[in-house]
Tab-separated table of C-alpha atoms in Angstrom:
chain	number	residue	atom	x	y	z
A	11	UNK	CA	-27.909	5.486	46.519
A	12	UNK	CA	-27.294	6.309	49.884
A	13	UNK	CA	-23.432	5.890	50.228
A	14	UNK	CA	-22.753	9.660	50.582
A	15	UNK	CA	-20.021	11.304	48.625
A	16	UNK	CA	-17.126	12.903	50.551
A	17	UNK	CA	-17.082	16.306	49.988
A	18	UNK	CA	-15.211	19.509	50.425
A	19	UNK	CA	-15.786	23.330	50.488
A	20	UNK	CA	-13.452	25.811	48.624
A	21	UNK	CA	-14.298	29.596	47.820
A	22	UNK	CA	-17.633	28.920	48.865
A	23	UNK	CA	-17.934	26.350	46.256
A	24	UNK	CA	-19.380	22.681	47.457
A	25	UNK	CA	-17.150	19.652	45.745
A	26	UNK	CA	-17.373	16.442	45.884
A	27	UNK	CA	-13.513	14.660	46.450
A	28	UNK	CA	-13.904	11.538	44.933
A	29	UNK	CA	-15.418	13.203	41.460
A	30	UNK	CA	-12.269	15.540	41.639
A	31	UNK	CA	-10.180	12.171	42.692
A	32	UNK	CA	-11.565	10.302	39.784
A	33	UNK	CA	-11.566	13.397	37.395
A	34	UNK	CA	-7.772	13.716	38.065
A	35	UNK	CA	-6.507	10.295	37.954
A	36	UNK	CA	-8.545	9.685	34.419
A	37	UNK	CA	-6.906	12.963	32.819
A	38	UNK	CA	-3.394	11.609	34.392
A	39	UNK	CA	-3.831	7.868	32.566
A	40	UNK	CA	-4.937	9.811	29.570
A	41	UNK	CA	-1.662	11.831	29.520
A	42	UNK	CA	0.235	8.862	30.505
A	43	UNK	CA	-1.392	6.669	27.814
A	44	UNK	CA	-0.975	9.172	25.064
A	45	UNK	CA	2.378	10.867	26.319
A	46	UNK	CA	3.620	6.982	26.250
A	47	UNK	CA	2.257	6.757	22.856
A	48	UNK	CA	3.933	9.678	21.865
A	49	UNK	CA	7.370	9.684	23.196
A	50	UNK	CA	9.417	7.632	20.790
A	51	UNK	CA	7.886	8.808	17.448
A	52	UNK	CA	9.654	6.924	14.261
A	53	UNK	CA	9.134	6.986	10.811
A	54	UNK	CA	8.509	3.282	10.782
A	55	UNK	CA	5.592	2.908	13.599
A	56	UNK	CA	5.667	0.053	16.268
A	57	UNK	CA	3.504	-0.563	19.493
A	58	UNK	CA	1.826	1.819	21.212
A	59	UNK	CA	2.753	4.324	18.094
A	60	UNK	CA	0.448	2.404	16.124
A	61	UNK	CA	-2.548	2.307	18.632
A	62	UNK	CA	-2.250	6.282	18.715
A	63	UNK	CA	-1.975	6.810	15.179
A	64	UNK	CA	-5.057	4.303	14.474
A	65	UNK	CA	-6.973	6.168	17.181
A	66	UNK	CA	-6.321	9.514	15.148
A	67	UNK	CA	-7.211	7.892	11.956
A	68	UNK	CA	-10.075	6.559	13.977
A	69	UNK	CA	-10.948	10.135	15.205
A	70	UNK	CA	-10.480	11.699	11.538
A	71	UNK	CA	-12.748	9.277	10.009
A	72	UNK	CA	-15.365	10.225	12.308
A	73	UNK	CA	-15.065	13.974	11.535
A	74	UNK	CA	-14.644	13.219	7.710
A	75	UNK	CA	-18.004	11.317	7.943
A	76	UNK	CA	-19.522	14.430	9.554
A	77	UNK	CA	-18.099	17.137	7.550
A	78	UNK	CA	-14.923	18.113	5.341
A	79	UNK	CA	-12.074	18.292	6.852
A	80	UNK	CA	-11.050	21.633	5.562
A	81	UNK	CA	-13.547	22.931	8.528
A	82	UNK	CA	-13.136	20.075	10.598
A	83	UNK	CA	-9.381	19.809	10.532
A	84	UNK	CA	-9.602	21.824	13.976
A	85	UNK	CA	-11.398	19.463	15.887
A	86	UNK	CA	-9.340	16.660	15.898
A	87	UNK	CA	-7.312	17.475	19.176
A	88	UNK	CA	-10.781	17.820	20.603
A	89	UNK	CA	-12.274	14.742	19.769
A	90	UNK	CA	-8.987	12.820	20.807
A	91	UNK	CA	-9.107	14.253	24.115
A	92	UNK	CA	-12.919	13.561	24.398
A	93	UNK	CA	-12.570	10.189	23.123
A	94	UNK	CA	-9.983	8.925	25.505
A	95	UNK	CA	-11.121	10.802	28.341
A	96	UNK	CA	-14.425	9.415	28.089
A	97	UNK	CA	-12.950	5.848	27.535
A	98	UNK	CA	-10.526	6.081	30.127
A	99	UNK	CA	-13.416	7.379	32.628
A	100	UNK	CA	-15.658	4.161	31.406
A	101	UNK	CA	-13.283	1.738	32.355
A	102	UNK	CA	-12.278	3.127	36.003
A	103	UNK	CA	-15.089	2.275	37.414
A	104	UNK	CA	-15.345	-0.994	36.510
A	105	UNK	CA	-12.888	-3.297	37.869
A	106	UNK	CA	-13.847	-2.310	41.663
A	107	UNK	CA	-15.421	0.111	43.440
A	108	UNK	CA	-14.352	1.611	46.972
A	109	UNK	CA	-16.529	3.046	49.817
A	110	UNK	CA	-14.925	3.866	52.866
A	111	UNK	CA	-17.111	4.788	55.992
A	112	UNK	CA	-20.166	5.068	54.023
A	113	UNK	CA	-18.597	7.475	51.544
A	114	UNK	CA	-18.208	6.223	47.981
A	115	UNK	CA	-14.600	7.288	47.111
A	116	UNK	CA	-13.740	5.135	43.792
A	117	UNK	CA	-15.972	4.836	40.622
A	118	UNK	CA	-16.547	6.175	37.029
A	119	UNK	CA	-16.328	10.038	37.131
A	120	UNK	CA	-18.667	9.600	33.961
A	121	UNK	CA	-21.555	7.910	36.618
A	122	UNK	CA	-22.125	11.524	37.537
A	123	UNK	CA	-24.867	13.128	35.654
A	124	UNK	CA	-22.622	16.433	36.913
A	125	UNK	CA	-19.529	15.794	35.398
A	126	UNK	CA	-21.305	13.758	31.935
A	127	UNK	CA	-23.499	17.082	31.728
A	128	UNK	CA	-20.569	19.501	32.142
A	129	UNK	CA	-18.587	17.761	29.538
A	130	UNK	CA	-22.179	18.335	27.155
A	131	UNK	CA	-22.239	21.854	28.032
A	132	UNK	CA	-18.726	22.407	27.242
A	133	UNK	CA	-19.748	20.762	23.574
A	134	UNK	CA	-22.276	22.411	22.815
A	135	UNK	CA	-21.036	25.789	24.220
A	136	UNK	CA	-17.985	24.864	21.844
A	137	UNK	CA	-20.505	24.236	18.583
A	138	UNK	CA	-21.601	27.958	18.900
A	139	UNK	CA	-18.547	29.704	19.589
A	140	UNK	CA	-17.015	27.867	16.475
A	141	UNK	CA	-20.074	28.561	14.442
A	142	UNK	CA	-19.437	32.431	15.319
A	143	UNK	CA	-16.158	32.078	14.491
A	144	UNK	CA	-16.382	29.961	11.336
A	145	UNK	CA	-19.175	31.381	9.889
A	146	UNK	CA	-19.658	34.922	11.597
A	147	UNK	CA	-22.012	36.528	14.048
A	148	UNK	CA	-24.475	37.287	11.049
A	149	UNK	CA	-24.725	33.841	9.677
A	150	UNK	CA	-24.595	32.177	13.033
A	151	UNK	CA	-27.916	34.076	14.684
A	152	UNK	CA	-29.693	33.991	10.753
A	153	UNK	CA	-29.086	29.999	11.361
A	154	UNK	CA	-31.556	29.941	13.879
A	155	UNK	CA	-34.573	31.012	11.858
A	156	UNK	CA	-34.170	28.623	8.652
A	157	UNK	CA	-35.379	26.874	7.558
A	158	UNK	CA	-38.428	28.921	8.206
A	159	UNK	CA	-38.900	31.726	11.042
A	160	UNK	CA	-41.573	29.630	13.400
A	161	UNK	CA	-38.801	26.809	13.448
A	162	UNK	CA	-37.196	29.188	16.120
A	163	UNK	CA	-38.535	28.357	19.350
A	164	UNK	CA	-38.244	24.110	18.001
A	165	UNK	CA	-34.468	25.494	17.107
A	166	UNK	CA	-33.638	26.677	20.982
A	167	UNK	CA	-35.130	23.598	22.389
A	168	UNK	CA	-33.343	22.102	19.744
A	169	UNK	CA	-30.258	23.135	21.851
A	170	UNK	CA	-31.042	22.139	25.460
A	171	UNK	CA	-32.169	18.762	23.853
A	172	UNK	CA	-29.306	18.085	22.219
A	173	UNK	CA	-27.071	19.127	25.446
A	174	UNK	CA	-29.397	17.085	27.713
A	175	UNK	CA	-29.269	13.490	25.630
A	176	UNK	CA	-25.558	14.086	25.158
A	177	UNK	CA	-25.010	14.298	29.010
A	178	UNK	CA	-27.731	12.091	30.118
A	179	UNK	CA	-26.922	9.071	27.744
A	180	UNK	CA	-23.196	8.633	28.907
A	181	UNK	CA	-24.693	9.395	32.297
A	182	UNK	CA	-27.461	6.895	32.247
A	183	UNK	CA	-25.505	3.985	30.438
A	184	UNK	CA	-22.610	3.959	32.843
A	185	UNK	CA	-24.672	4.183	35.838
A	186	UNK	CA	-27.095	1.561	34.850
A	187	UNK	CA	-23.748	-0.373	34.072
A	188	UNK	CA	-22.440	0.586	37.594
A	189	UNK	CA	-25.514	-0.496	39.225
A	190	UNK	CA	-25.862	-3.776	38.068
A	191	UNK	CA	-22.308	-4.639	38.923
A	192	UNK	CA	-23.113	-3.199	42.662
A	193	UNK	CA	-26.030	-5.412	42.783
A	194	UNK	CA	-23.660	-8.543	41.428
A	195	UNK	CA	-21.232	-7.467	43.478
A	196	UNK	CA	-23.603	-7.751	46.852
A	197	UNK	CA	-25.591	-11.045	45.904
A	198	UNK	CA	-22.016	-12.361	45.500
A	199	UNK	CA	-20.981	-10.977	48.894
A	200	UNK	CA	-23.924	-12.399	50.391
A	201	UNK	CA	-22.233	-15.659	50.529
A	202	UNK	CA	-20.036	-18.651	49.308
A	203	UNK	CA	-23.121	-20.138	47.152
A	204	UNK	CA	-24.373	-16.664	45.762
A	205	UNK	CA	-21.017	-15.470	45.175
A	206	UNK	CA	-20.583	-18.934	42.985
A	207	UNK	CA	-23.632	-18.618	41.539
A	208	UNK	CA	-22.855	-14.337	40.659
A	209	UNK	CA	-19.118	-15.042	39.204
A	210	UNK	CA	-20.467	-15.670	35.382
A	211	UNK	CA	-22.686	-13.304	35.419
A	212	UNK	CA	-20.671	-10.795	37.111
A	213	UNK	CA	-17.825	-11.731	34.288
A	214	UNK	CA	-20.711	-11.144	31.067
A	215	UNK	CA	-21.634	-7.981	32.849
A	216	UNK	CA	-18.085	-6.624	33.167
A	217	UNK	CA	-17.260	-7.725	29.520
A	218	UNK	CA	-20.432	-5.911	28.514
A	219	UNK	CA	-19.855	-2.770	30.537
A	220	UNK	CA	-16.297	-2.551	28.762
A	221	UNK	CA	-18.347	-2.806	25.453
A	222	UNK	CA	-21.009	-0.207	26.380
A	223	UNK	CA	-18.202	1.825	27.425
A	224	UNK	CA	-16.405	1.498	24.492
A	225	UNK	CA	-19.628	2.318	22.218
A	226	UNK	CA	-20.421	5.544	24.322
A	227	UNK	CA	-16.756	6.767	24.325
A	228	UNK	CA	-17.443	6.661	20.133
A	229	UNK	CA	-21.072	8.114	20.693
A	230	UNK	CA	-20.234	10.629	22.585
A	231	UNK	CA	-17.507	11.919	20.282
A	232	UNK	CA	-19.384	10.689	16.820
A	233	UNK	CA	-21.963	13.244	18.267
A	234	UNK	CA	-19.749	16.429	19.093
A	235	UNK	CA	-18.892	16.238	15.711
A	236	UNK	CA	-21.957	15.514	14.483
A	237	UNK	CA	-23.350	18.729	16.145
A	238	UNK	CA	-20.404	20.624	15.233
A	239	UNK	CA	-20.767	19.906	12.175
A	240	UNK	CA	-24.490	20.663	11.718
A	241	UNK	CA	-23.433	24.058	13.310
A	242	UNK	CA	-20.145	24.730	11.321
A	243	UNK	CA	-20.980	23.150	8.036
A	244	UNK	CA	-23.333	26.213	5.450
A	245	UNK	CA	-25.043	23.208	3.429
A	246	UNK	CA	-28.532	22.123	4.808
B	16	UNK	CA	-32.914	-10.332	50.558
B	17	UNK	CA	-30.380	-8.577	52.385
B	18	UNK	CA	-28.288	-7.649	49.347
B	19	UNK	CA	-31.118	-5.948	47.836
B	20	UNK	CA	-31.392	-3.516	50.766
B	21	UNK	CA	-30.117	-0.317	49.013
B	22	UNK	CA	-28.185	0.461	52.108
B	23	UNK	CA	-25.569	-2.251	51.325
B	24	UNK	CA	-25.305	-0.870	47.503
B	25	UNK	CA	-22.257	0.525	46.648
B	26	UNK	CA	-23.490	3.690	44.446
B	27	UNK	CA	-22.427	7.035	44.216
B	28	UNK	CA	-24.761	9.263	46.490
B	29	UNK	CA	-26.819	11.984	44.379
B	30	UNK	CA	-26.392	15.583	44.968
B	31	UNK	CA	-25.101	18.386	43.074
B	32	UNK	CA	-21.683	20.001	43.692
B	33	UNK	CA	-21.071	23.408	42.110
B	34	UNK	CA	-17.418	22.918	42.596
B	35	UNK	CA	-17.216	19.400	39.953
B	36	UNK	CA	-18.558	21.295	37.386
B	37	UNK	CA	-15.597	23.881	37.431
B	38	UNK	CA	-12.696	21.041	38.564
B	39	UNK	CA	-14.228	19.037	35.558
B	40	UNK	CA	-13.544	22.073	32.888
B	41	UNK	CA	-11.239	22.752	34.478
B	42	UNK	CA	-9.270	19.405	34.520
B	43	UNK	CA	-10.959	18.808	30.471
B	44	UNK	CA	-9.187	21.853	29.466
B	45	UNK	CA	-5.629	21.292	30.975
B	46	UNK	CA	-5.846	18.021	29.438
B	47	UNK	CA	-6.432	19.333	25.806
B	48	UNK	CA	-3.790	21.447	26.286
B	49	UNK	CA	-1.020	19.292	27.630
B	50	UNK	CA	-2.246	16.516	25.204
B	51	UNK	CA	-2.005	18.981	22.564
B	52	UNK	CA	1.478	19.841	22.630
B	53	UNK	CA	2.679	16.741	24.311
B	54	UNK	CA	1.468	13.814	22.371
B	55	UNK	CA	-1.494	15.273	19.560
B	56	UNK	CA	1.486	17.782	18.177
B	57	UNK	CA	4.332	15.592	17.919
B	58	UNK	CA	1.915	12.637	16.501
B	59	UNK	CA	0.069	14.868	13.937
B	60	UNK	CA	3.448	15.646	13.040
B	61	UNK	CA	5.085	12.430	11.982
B	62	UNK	CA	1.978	11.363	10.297
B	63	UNK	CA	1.956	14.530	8.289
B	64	UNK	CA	5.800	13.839	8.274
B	65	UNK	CA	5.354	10.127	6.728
B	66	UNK	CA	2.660	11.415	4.565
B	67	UNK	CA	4.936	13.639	2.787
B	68	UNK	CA	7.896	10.963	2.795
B	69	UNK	CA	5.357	8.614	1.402
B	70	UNK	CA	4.368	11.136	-1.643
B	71	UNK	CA	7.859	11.959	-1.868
B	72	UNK	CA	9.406	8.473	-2.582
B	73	UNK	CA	5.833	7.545	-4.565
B	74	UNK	CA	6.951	10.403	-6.751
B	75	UNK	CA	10.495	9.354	-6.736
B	76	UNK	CA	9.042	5.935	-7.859
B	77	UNK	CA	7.513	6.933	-10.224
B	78	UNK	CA	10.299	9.056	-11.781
B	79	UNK	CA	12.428	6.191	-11.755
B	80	UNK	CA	10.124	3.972	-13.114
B	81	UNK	CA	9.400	6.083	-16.263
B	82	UNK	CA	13.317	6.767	-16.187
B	83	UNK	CA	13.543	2.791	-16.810
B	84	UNK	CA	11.124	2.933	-19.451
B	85	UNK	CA	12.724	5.296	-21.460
B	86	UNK	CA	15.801	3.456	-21.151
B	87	UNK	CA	14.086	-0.162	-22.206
B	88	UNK	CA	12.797	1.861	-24.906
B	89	UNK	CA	16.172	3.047	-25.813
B	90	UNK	CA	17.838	-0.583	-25.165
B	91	UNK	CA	15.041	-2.133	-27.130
B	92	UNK	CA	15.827	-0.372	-29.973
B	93	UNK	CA	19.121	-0.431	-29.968
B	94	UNK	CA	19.171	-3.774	-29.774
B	95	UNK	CA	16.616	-3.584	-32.704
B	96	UNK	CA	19.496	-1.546	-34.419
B	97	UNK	CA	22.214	-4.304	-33.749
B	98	UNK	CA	20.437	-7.322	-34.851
B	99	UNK	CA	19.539	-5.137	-37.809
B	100	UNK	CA	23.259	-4.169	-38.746
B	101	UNK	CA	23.817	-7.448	-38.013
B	102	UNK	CA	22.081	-8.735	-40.238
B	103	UNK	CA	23.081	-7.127	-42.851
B	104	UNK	CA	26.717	-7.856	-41.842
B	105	UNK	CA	25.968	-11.722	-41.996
B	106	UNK	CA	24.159	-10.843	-45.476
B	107	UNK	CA	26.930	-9.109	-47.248
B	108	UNK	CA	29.362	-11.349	-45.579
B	109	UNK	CA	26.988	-14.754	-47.270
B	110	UNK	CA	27.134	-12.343	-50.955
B	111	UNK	CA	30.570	-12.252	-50.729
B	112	UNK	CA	31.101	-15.832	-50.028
B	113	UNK	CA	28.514	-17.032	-52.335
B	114	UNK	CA	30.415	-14.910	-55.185
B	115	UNK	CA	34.026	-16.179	-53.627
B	116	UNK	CA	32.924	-19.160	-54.393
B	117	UNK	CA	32.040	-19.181	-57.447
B	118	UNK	CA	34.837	-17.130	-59.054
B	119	UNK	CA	37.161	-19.625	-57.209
B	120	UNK	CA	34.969	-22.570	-58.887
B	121	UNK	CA	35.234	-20.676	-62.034
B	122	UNK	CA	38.706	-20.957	-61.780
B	123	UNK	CA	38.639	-24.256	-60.779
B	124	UNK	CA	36.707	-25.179	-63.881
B	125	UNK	CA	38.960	-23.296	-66.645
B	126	UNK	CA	42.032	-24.798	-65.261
B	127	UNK	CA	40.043	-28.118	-65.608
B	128	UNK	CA	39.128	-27.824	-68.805
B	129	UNK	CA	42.897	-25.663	-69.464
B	130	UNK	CA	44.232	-28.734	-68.416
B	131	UNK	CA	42.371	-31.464	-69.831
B	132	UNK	CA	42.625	-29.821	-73.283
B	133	UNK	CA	47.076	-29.350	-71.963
B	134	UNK	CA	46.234	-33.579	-71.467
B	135	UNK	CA	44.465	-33.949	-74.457
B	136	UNK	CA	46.818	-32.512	-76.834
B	137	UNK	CA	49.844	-34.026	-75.379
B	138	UNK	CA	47.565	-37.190	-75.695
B	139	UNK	CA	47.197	-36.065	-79.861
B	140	UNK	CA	50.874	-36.056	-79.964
B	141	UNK	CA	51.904	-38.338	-78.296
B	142	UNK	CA	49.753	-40.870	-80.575
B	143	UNK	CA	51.092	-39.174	-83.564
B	144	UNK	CA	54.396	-39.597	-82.633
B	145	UNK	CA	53.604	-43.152	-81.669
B	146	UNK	CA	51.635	-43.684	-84.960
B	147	UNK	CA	55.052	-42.239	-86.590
B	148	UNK	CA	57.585	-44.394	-85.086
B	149	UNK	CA	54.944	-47.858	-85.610
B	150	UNK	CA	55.109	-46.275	-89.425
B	151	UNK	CA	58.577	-46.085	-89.182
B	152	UNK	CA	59.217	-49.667	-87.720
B	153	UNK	CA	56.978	-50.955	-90.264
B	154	UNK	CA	57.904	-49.849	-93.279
B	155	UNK	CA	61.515	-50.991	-92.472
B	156	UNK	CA	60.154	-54.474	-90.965
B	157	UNK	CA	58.091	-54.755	-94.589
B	158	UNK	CA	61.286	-53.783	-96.640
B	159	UNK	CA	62.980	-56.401	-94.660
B	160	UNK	CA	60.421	-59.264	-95.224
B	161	UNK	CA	60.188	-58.076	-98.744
B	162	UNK	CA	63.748	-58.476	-99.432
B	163	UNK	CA	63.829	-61.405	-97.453
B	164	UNK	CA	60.913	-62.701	-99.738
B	165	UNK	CA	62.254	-61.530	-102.781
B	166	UNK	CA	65.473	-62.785	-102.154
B	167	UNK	CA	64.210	-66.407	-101.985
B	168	UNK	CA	61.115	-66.401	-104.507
B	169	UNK	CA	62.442	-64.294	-107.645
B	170	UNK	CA	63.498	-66.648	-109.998
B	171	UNK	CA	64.418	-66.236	-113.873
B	172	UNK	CA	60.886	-66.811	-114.942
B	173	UNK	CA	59.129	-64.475	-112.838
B	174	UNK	CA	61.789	-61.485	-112.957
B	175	UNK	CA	61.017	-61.509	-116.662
B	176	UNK	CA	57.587	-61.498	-115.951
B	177	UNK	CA	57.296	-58.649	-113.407
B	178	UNK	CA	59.872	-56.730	-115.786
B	179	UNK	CA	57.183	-56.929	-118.283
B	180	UNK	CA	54.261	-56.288	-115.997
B	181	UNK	CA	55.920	-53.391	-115.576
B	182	UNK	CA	56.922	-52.270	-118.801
B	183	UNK	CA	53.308	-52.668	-120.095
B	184	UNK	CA	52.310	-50.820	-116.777
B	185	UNK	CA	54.300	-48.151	-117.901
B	186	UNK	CA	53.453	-48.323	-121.591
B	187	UNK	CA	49.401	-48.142	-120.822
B	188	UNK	CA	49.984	-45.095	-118.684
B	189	UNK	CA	51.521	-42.974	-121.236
C-alpha cells in the first residue's frame, strides 16, 4: 500500500524496476523450465518430457473444447506461453516477499493490475487481428452488427468488458492472495506467540494461493481461447 | 494492532508506469518466440513424430496380423487336407487288409478242407487195404481150422453123407 515501488526513467518513459525484475526472471524460469523440458527429446518420454508433453495435451484440450483445431491449431504456442508464464508469475510471489528501504522489490509481476491488464490487451488485440486474418476484413467488421444491428454499441462494450475482467481477475485474485499473506506475514512478525499462532494459517493460505494460482493460470488461458474462438470460429 | 498499520504491510505501491506496459510485451513476445523454436518446435515435433510412428507400427500391426490370419487359414486347411488324405490312406490301407485277409483265410480254408479230404482218402485206403489183408488172414486162418476140423471129424459115415448132400444139391439145381 504504501511501500513505494523503485522506479526508473528511460526515453521519457516511467518504469517500475522490480515489475521489469520480476517480469524478467518469470520469462527466464519459463525458458529454463520448458528449454529443460525440451532438451533431450526421445521417442520413449521420461521426466520432465512427460510434464511438457501433458501440458501441451493439456493446452490442446483446452483449445479443442473451444473450437476445432483446424483454426485453432495456431494458438497452441500461445496458450503454452500464456499458461506457464502466468503460472510461473503466480508462484513467485508467494514463497517471500522483499522490500528494501521502503521499496517493494520482490513479488508476483501478475499483482500488478499494469502488467495483468497488458497481458489482456495483448489477447484481445490478438482475437481481432486473427479474426481479420482468418476470416477477412469484411466478415470481421459485419461480425459486429449480428446478430442484429442495435447489438452494436452492447458488441464494443462487449470488448472493453471482456479485456477488463480478463486483466482485473488475475489482477484481483493474486493480490487479494498477496495481501493476506502480508497481513499473516506481519501478525506473525509481531511476535513469538502470534507468529505461533499465524504458522497454520499462513501454511493453508500458501497452499491455497498455489491453488488459486494454479486455477487462474487455466482461466486465464481457457479464456483467450475462449474469446478467440468466439472471434475466429463463423458458427454462432 | 501494530501489524495492522498499513505502513508495516509489505504490498506493492500503486501507480502506473508507462514503461511496464512496453517491458511486459515486450518481454511476453521474446518469450513466445524463443519458446517457440526452442522447446514448443522441437516438442510439437516428436509428438507429431511418435504420432506417426504410432500409426505406422498400428498399421504394420495390423498387416501382420491379417498376414497371420491368412496363413492360419491356409495351415488350417491344410491340415484339414492331411487328416483328410489321411484318412483315406488308413481306409484303403484297412480295405486292403480286410480283403488280405480273407483271401489268405480262403486259402487257409481250401487247403483245410484239400487236406482233410488228402487225410480222408488215405484214411479210405488205408482201411481197405486193412479190410483186405484181415480178408486175406482170414480166409487162410478158416481154411486152416477147416482142414484142421475136417481132418479130425470126417469119418466114413459122414463123407458118404456130405457126398450125397451134395450130389442131391447138385441134382435139384439142374
Amino acid at each position: 500500500m504504501n511501500h513505494e515501488a523503485p522506479t526508473f526513467h528511460l526515453f521519457g518513459l516511467a518504469f517500475n524496476t522490480s515489475n521489469v525484475m520480476m517480469i524478467t526472471i518469470a520469462s527466464i524460469i519459463v525458458f529454463i523450465i520448458a528449454v529443460l523440458g525440451s532438451r533431450s527429446l526421445q521417442m520413449r518420454p521420461t521426466g520432465m518430457q512427460n510434464f511438457m508433453e501433458w501440458l501441451v495435451d493439456f493446452v490442446k484440450g483446452i483449445i479443442n473444447s473451444t473450437m476445432d483445431w483446424k483454426t485453432g491449431g495456431r494458438f497452441l504456442t500461445l496458450g503454452l506461453t500464456i499458461i506457464m508464464y502466468i503460472f510461473v508469475s503466480n508462484m513467485l510471489g508467494l514463497p517471500f516477499a522483499i522490500a528494501i528501504d521502503h521499496e517493494l522489490w520482490w513479488k508476483s509481476p501478475t499483482a500488478d493490475p499494469t502488467i495483468t491488464l497488458t497481458l489482456a490487451i495483448m489477447v484481445v488485440v490478438l482475437t481481432h487481428f486473427y479474426a481479420i486474418k482468418v476470416k477477412g476484413a469484411k466478415s470481421y467488421g459485419s461480425d459486429f452488427f449480428k446478430p442484429m444491428k442495435f447489438m452494436f454499441p452492447l458488441k464494443i462494450i462487449e470488448e472493453f468488458a471482456n479485456t477488463l475482467t480478463l486483466g482485473l481477475r488475475l489482477y484481483g485474485n493474486i493480490y487479494a492472495g498477496e495481501v493476506l499473506l502480508a497481513l499473516l506475514a506481519g501478525a506473525g512478525a509481531a511476535g513469538i506467540f502470534s507468529g505461533i499462532l499465524t504458522f497454520v494459517p499462513m501454511l493453508v493460505w500458501q497452499g491455497f494461493s498455489v491453488f488459486v494460482g494454479t486455477i487462474q493460470a487455466f482461466i486465464f488461458t481457457m479464456l483467450t481461447m475462449v474469446y478467440m474462438a468466439h472471434k475466429v470460429s463463423d458458427e454462432h | 494492532m501494530q501489524f495492522l498499520n498499513p505502513d508495516s504491510l509489505i504490498l506493492g505501491a500503486g501507480g502506473f508506469f508507462a514503461g511496464d506496459i512496453l517491458f511486459q510485451l515486450l518481454a511476453f513476445i521474446v518469450l513466445l518466440f524463443l519458446l517457440r523454436k526452442y522447446a514448443w518446435g522441437p516438442l510439437m515435433g516428436i509428438m507429431k513424430k511418435r504420432e506417426e510412428h504410432i500409426t505406422n507400427e498400428i498399421n504394420e500391426a495390423e498387416t501382420s496380423r491379417k498376414e497371420a490370419q491368412a496363413y492360419l487359414n491356409e495351415q488350417t486347411k491344410a491340415l484339414k487336407e492331411a487328416r483328410k488324405e489321411a484318412q483315406t490312406l488308413i481306409e484303403s490301407a484297412k480295405k486292403q487288409g480286410e480283403q488280405q485277409g480273407e483271401s489268405i483265410l480262403q486259402a487257409a480254408r481250401e487247403e483245410a478242407v484239400r487236406m482233410k479230404e488228402a487225410a480222408l482218402s488215405e484214411i479210405e485206403r488205408e482201411k481197405e487195404q486193412a479190410v483186405q489183408t484181415l480178408r486175406n488172414e482170414v480166409a487162410t486162418l478158416s481154411v486152416q481150422i477147416a482142414s484142421k476140423v475136417i481132418a479130425k471129424e470126417l469119418d466114413e459115415k459122414s463123407q458118404e453123407k456130405l457126398v450125397d448132400d451134395y450130389l442131391k444139391e447138385v441134382g435139384e439145381s439142374r
